[in-house]
Coordinates of C-alpha atoms and ligand atoms in Angstrom, one line a residue:
M26 CA 0.0 0.0 0.0
N27 CA 1.7 3.2 -1.2
E28 CA -0.3 6.2 0.0
G29 CA 1.9 8.6 -2.0
V30 CA 0.7 6.9 -5.2
Y31 CA -2.9 7.0 -3.9
D32 CA -2.6 10.7 -3.0
E33 CA -1.2 11.6 -6.5
R34 CA -3.9 9.7 -8.2
R35 CA -6.7 11.3 -6.2
L36 CA -5.2 14.7 -6.7
R37 CA -5.5 14.1 -10.5
D38 CA -9.1 12.9 -10.1
F39 CA -9.9 15.9 -8.1
L40 CA -8.3 18.4 -10.6
A41 CA -10.1 16.6 -13.4
G42 CA -13.4 17.3 -11.7
R43 CA -14.0 13.6 -10.9
T44 CA -15.5 14.4 -7.5
R45 CA -18.8 13.0 -6.3
G46 CA -20.9 14.6 -3.7
F47 CA -18.6 17.6 -3.1
S48 CA -18.6 21.0 -4.7
R49 CA -15.2 22.2 -5.8
R50 CA -16.4 25.8 -5.9
N51 CA -16.9 25.9 -2.1
L52 CA -13.5 24.5 -1.7
L53 CA -11.8 27.2 -3.9
A54 CA -13.5 30.0 -2.0
L55 CA -12.5 28.6 1.3
T56 CA -9.0 27.7 0.2
A57 CA -8.4 31.3 -0.8
A58 CA -9.3 32.5 2.7
V59 CA -7.1 29.8 4.2
G60 CA -4.2 30.7 1.9
A61 CA -4.4 34.3 3.1
G62 CA -3.8 33.1 6.6
A63 CA -7.3 33.7 7.8
A64 CA -8.4 31.7 10.8
I65 CA -10.9 29.0 10.0
P66 CA -14.0 30.0 12.0
G67 CA -14.9 27.2 14.3
P68 CA -18.4 25.9 15.1
A69 CA -20.4 27.6 17.8
L70 CA -19.2 26.5 21.1
A71 CA -21.7 24.2 22.9
A72 CA -21.8 24.3 26.7
G73 CA -19.7 21.2 26.9
P74 CA -18.2 19.7 23.8
I75 CA -16.4 17.1 25.8
V76 CA -18.0 14.7 28.3
K77 CA -15.1 13.6 30.5
P78 CA -13.6 15.8 33.2
L79 CA -10.7 18.0 32.0
P80 CA -8.8 18.9 35.2
P81 CA -6.2 21.6 34.4
E82 CA -3.3 19.5 35.7
L83 CA -4.1 16.9 32.9
F84 CA -5.4 19.0 30.0
R85 CA -5.1 22.3 28.3
Q86 CA -8.4 23.2 26.7
L87 CA -8.4 24.6 23.1
G88 CA -11.9 25.4 21.9
T89 CA -13.8 22.2 21.5
N90 CA -10.6 20.2 22.0
A91 CA -8.4 19.3 24.9
E92 CA -4.7 18.5 24.7
T93 CA -2.8 16.3 27.1
R94 CA -0.3 18.0 29.3
W95 CA 3.0 16.2 28.8
S96 CA 3.7 16.4 32.6
A97 CA 0.6 14.2 33.0
L98 CA 2.4 11.4 31.1
K99 CA 5.3 11.2 33.5
D100 CA 5.4 7.9 35.4
Q101 CA 2.5 6.6 33.3
G102 CA 2.9 3.4 31.3
Y103 CA 3.2 2.9 27.6
Y104 CA -0.5 3.5 27.0
V105 CA -2.2 6.8 27.7
P106 CA -4.9 6.4 30.3
V107 CA -8.4 7.5 29.2
D108 CA -8.5 10.2 31.9
R109 CA -5.7 12.0 30.1
F110 CA -6.1 11.0 26.5
F111 CA -6.4 14.1 24.2
V112 CA -9.8 14.9 22.6
R113 CA -10.2 16.5 19.2
N114 CA -13.9 17.3 18.5
H115 CA -15.0 19.2 15.4
T116 CA -18.3 20.0 17.3
V117 CA -19.4 17.9 20.3
T118 CA -19.4 14.4 21.7
P119 CA -22.7 13.0 20.7
T120 CA -24.9 10.8 23.0
I121 CA -25.4 7.4 21.3
D122 CA -27.6 4.5 22.5
A123 CA -25.5 1.4 21.8
S124 CA -28.6 -0.8 22.0
T125 CA -30.2 0.9 19.0
W126 CA -27.0 1.9 17.2
S127 CA -26.0 0.0 14.0
L128 CA -23.3 0.4 11.4
E129 CA -24.5 0.7 7.8
L130 CA -22.2 -0.2 4.9
S131 CA -23.5 0.9 1.6
G132 CA -22.5 2.4 -1.8
S133 CA -21.6 1.3 -5.3
G134 CA -19.1 -1.2 -4.0
L135 CA -21.9 -3.4 -2.4
A136 CA -24.7 -5.2 -4.2
Q137 CA -26.9 -4.2 -1.2
A138 CA -26.5 -2.3 2.1
A139 CA -25.4 -4.3 5.1
H140 CA -26.0 -3.5 8.8
F141 CA -24.1 -4.6 11.9
S142 CA -25.2 -4.1 15.5
L143 CA -22.6 -3.7 18.2
N144 CA -23.3 -7.4 19.2
D145 CA -22.8 -8.5 15.6
L146 CA -19.4 -6.8 15.6
R147 CA -18.4 -8.3 19.0
K148 CA -19.2 -11.8 17.7
L149 CA -16.7 -11.4 14.9
P150 CA -13.0 -12.3 15.5
R151 CA -11.5 -9.7 17.7
E152 CA -8.1 -8.1 17.5
T153 CA -6.1 -5.8 19.8
R154 CA -3.5 -3.3 18.4
P155 CA -1.4 -0.6 20.0
V156 CA -2.0 2.5 17.8
A157 CA -1.2 6.2 18.2
I158 CA -4.0 8.6 17.3
E159 CA -2.3 11.9 16.6
C160 CA -3.8 15.1 15.2
A161 CA -2.2 16.2 11.9
G162 CA -1.9 19.6 13.6
N163 CA -0.1 18.4 16.7
G164 CA 2.8 20.8 17.3
R165 CA 1.1 23.5 15.1
S166 CA 1.8 26.3 17.6
Y167 CA 5.5 25.9 17.2
Y168 CA 5.3 27.1 13.6
T169 CA 4.5 30.5 15.2
S170 CA 6.3 30.5 18.5
Q171 CA 9.5 28.9 17.2
Q172 CA 9.6 29.7 13.5
G173 CA 7.7 33.0 13.5
Q174 CA 5.2 31.8 10.8
T175 CA 1.5 32.3 10.4
V176 CA -0.7 29.2 10.4
S177 CA -4.4 28.7 11.0
G178 CA -6.1 26.1 13.1
T179 CA -6.1 24.9 16.7
A180 CA -2.9 26.0 18.4
W181 CA -1.8 22.6 19.7
G182 CA 1.4 22.2 21.7
L183 CA 2.7 18.6 21.5
G184 CA -0.3 17.1 23.4
G185 CA -2.4 16.2 20.4
I186 CA -1.4 12.5 20.6
G187 CA -2.3 9.4 22.6
V188 CA -1.3 5.8 22.3
G189 CA -4.0 3.4 23.1
R190 CA -4.7 -0.3 23.1
W191 CA -7.6 -0.6 20.7
T192 CA -9.7 -3.7 20.4
G193 CA -12.3 -4.4 17.7
V194 CA -12.8 -6.2 14.5
R195 CA -10.8 -5.8 11.3
L196 CA -12.6 -3.6 8.8
S197 CA -11.6 -6.2 6.1
T198 CA -13.6 -8.8 8.0
V199 CA -16.7 -6.6 8.0
L200 CA -16.3 -5.6 4.3
R201 CA -16.0 -9.2 3.3
R202 CA -19.1 -10.1 5.3
A203 CA -21.0 -7.3 3.6
G204 CA -20.0 -8.7 0.2
I205 CA -17.7 -6.0 -1.1
S206 CA -17.1 -5.8 -4.9
R207 CA -13.7 -6.3 -6.4
K208 CA -14.2 -3.0 -8.1
T209 CA -14.2 -1.0 -4.9
V210 CA -11.5 1.6 -4.7
D211 CA -12.3 3.8 -1.7
V212 CA -14.2 3.6 1.6
Q213 CA -15.4 6.5 3.6
P214 CA -16.5 6.3 7.3
I215 CA -19.0 8.9 8.4
G216 CA -19.4 10.2 11.9
L217 CA -22.7 10.6 13.8
D218 CA -21.6 13.8 15.5
P219 CA -23.3 17.1 14.3
N220 CA -22.4 18.5 10.9
F221 CA -19.3 20.7 10.8
V222 CA -19.9 24.3 9.8
S223 CA -16.9 26.3 8.6
G224 CA -16.9 29.8 7.3
G225 CA -20.7 29.7 7.2
V226 CA -20.8 26.6 5.0
D227 CA -22.3 23.4 6.2
L228 CA -19.7 20.8 5.3
G229 CA -21.8 17.9 6.4
P230 CA -20.8 15.1 8.8
V231 CA -17.1 14.6 9.6
R232 CA -15.8 12.0 7.1
R233 CA -12.7 11.2 5.2
P234 CA -12.1 8.5 2.6
F235 CA -9.2 6.1 2.4
P236 CA -8.2 3.5 -0.3
I237 CA -9.3 -0.1 -0.2
G238 CA -5.7 -1.2 0.1
K239 CA -5.4 0.5 3.5
A240 CA -8.9 -0.8 4.5
F241 CA -7.7 -4.3 4.0
D242 CA -4.3 -3.8 5.5
D243 CA -4.6 -2.8 9.1
V244 CA -7.7 -0.8 9.9
L245 CA -9.8 -1.7 12.9
L246 CA -13.4 -1.0 13.9
A247 CA -12.7 -0.5 17.6
Y248 CA -15.2 -0.9 20.4
E249 CA -12.6 -0.9 23.3
L250 CA -9.8 1.4 24.4
N251 CA -7.3 0.1 27.0
G252 CA -9.6 -2.9 27.8
E253 CA -12.7 -0.9 28.5
P254 CA -15.7 0.0 26.3
L255 CA -14.8 3.1 24.2
P256 CA -15.4 6.2 26.2
P257 CA -18.0 8.7 24.8
D258 CA -15.4 11.2 23.8
H259 CA -13.3 8.7 21.9
G260 CA -16.1 7.4 19.7
F261 CA -18.5 5.2 21.6
P262 CA -19.8 2.8 20.6
V263 CA -17.5 2.2 17.6
R264 CA -14.7 4.2 16.0
V265 CA -12.4 3.6 13.1
V266 CA -8.7 3.2 14.0
V267 CA -6.3 3.8 11.0
P268 CA -2.7 3.0 12.2
H269 CA 0.0 5.5 11.2
W270 CA -2.4 7.9 9.4
I271 CA -3.3 11.3 10.6
G272 CA -6.0 11.4 13.4
I273 CA -8.8 12.6 11.1
S274 CA -8.7 9.2 9.4
S275 CA -9.9 7.5 12.6
I276 CA -13.5 8.6 12.5
K277 CA -15.3 8.5 15.8
W278 CA -18.9 7.5 16.4
V279 CA -19.1 5.9 13.0
G280 CA -22.6 5.4 11.7
R281 CA -22.1 4.5 8.1
I282 CA -19.2 3.5 5.8
E283 CA -19.6 4.4 2.2
V284 CA -18.0 1.7 0.0
S285 CA -17.4 3.0 -3.5
T286 CA -16.2 1.8 -6.9
E287 CA -15.3 5.5 -7.7
P288 CA -12.9 7.8 -6.0
L289 CA -14.4 9.6 -2.9
F290 CA -13.7 13.1 -1.7
S291 CA -14.8 15.1 1.3
P292 CA -13.7 18.5 2.6
W293 CA -11.4 16.6 4.9
N294 CA -9.2 15.5 2.1
T295 CA -9.6 18.4 -0.3
Q296 CA -9.9 21.6 1.8
F297 CA -8.4 20.5 5.0
Y298 CA -5.5 18.1 5.4
R299 CA -3.6 19.3 2.4
L300 CA -0.4 21.2 2.4
F301 CA -0.8 24.7 1.1
G302 CA 1.9 27.4 0.9
E303 CA 5.2 28.2 -0.8
G304 CA 6.6 25.2 -2.7
Y305 CA 3.3 23.3 -2.6
P306 CA 0.9 23.0 -5.5
A307 CA -1.9 25.6 -5.7
E308 CA -4.5 22.9 -5.1
G309 CA -2.6 21.7 -2.1
Q310 CA -0.5 18.6 -1.5
P311 CA -2.5 15.7 -0.2
F312 CA -1.0 13.7 2.6
D313 CA -2.1 10.9 5.0
R314 CA 0.8 10.0 7.2
Q315 CA 2.0 11.3 10.5
V316 CA 5.6 12.4 11.0
I317 CA 8.4 12.0 13.6
K318 CA 8.3 13.9 17.0
S319 CA 9.7 14.0 20.5
A320 CA 8.4 15.4 23.7
F321 CA 9.7 15.8 27.3
E322 CA 7.3 14.7 30.0
L323 CA 7.1 18.1 31.6
D324 CA 5.5 21.5 30.9
P325 CA 7.4 24.4 29.4
G326 CA 8.6 26.7 32.2
T327 CA 9.1 24.0 34.8
T328 CA 11.5 25.0 37.6
F329 CA 14.0 22.4 39.0
P330 CA 16.1 22.6 42.1
A331 CA 19.5 23.9 41.1
G332 CA 22.5 21.5 41.7
V333 CA 20.3 18.5 42.3
R334 CA 20.3 15.5 39.9
T335 CA 17.0 15.1 38.2
R336 CA 15.7 12.5 35.8
L337 CA 14.3 14.0 32.6
T338 CA 12.0 11.7 30.7
G339 CA 10.2 11.8 27.4
R340 CA 8.8 9.9 24.4
S341 CA 9.5 9.9 20.7
W342 CA 7.5 8.4 17.9
S343 CA 7.3 8.2 14.1
A344 CA 4.6 6.8 11.7
D345 CA 7.4 5.4 9.6
G346 CA 8.6 2.8 12.1
P347 CA 10.1 2.3 15.5
I348 CA 12.5 4.9 17.0
R349 CA 16.2 3.9 16.7
H350 CA 17.7 6.5 19.0
V351 CA 17.0 9.8 20.7
Q352 CA 19.5 12.6 21.4
V353 CA 19.0 15.2 24.1
S354 CA 20.5 18.6 24.6
T355 CA 20.2 20.5 27.9
D356 CA 22.2 23.5 26.7
G357 CA 20.1 24.9 23.9
G358 CA 21.5 22.6 21.2
T359 CA 25.2 23.1 21.7
T360 CA 26.0 19.6 23.0
W361 CA 24.0 16.4 22.6
R362 CA 24.0 13.0 24.2
R363 CA 22.1 9.8 23.7
A364 CA 19.0 9.3 25.9
R365 CA 18.5 5.9 27.5
P366 CA 15.5 4.0 26.1
Y367 CA 13.4 2.2 28.6
G368 CA 10.3 0.1 28.8
A369 CA 8.5 -2.3 26.5
T370 CA 7.4 -0.9 23.1
P371 CA 4.4 -3.0 22.0
G372 CA 3.9 -2.4 18.3
G373 CA 6.8 0.0 18.3
V374 CA 4.5 3.0 18.4
W375 CA 6.6 5.1 20.6
Q376 CA 9.8 4.9 22.7
R377 CA 10.1 6.1 26.3
W378 CA 13.5 7.5 27.2
E379 CA 15.4 9.2 30.1
V380 CA 18.5 11.2 30.8
D381 CA 20.0 12.4 34.1
W382 CA 20.6 16.1 34.5
T383 CA 22.0 18.3 37.2
P384 CA 21.0 21.9 36.3
A385 CA 23.0 24.9 37.4
A386 CA 20.9 27.9 38.6
G387 CA 19.5 29.9 35.7
Q388 CA 17.5 29.5 32.5
H389 CA 18.0 26.4 30.2
T390 CA 16.6 25.2 26.9
L391 CA 16.0 21.4 26.6
L392 CA 15.8 19.7 23.2
A393 CA 15.1 16.1 22.1
R394 CA 15.8 14.8 18.6
A395 CA 14.7 11.4 17.4
T396 CA 15.8 9.2 14.6
D397 CA 13.6 6.2 13.4
V398 CA 14.6 2.9 12.0
R399 CA 14.1 4.2 8.4
G400 CA 16.6 7.0 9.0
N401 CA 14.1 9.9 9.4
T402 CA 15.5 12.4 11.9
Q403 CA 13.8 15.5 13.3
P404 CA 15.0 18.6 11.5
D405 CA 15.8 22.0 13.2
T406 CA 13.1 23.7 11.2
A407 CA 9.8 22.2 9.9
R408 CA 8.7 23.1 6.4
H409 CA 5.9 25.7 6.6
N410 CA 2.4 25.0 5.4
T411 CA -0.4 27.5 5.9
L412 CA -2.6 25.1 7.8
G413 CA 0.2 24.1 10.1
Y414 CA 0.2 20.4 9.7
V415 CA 3.0 17.8 10.2
F416 CA 5.3 19.8 12.4
D417 CA 8.3 17.6 12.9
A418 CA 11.1 19.9 14.0
V419 CA 13.0 19.7 17.3
V420 CA 11.1 21.6 20.0
R421 CA 12.9 24.0 22.3
V422 CA 11.6 23.7 25.8
P423 CA 12.5 26.6 28.3
V424 CA 13.0 25.5 31.9
S425 CA 14.8 27.0 34.8
A426 CA 16.6 26.0 38.0
V427 CA 16.8 27.8 41.3
Ligands
MTE22 N1 -16.8 11.8 14.0 C1 -15.6 12.4 14.2 N2 -14.5 11.7 14.1 C2 -13.3 12.3 14.4 C3 -13.2 13.7 14.7 C4 -14.5 14.4 14.9 O1 -14.5 15.6 15.2 N3 -15.6 13.7 14.6 N4 -12.0 14.3 14.9 C5 -10.9 13.6 14.2 C6 -9.6 14.2 14.6 S1 -9.2 15.6 13.7 C7 -8.7 13.6 15.4 S2 -7.2 14.2 15.6 C8 -9.1 12.3 16.2 C9 -9.0 12.6 17.7 O2 -9.3 11.4 18.4 P1 -9.6 11.5 19.9 O3 -10.5 12.6 20.2 O4 -10.1 10.1 20.3 O5 -8.2 11.7 20.6 O6 -10.5 11.9 15.9 C10 -10.9 12.1 14.5 N5 -12.2 11.6 14.3
MO23 MO1 -7.0 16.0 14.1

């Protein structure tokens, strides 16, 4: 499955006007606004877009979203507990009755529509996978604070990621049961949360297509997170989990999956989740995959006792494969040393690491730089795109010691 080839093909389909159920005119108007650096107006804020408690020591709230504080991951295990797993909601967490919920599969890739209740899905062979859900805009605020660049969208720090143990049934199993046609090229899961309205335009339910090759490769229809039923905020009763791909692919509260013998498009792969800006095509560069990043398990501005040895910890991850090594600098990037990896790494999703450090009194800048098994290394500067996606540069973390 080569998603680069898929992206190029779909870009050509899109440019040739081979788009179903989506107006390219809306897109061009909105893209112009986005290209000018205008903020994308968000939906009206409901009283509580997120159901679970968001204590300030665990989360930072950003509109309808909440990012995990990295200090909240210190001394936690490999998996991010639900009480501190980040939430990215386009609107609000819907209330869904699992006893009446069912998943519909329909479209030109099926002779007839098929329906599966939660019990139907639970009776099919189950599988558990460690998978990171990470927002494509994770780290976006650093384009501005570290590179002085203008970007639009939610100003995430690095807390728009969580690694979970997801349990469910393979999407391929369900597609086969539904009688999928060999001519199917794309599938598109559709959320049951309210329609997303952007710039006064109703863009419909949150949805994003992916190719049949990916659907048959490693995608899950998950009904459990970390051994418990999916929490409401993370997609109860069932969400799609698409390993290695940007978070938007993993549609929560899925109600229907469109199965199509023709290429599918939605605003979430035409207007959003494309790279716009200098050096990118005017129509935007499609992308699907997450990049490489590192984070210290502390909040920027933390104060340490001077002259006392402290253990700095963090995590690094890459969608391209397991992490090979991590280098840390405690002097603003002048000198670097290898961090010690520790802990089990089921699925190789991320690597926990540590270094000892005895800070002198004063201000310090911490940096961590990861390299994965494919040789990808975090650069000093991330390549700018106007929507602020896929920030991969080394982050400078200010701390002090007194
Ligand atoms: N139905 C639906 N699915 C969705 C979203 C949404 O708003 N509605 N947000 C997407 C985005 S942008 C991300 S990053 C992930 C976040 O998953 P989480 O909230 O479980 O952390 O869900 C994705 N799936
Ligand atoms: Mo996202």
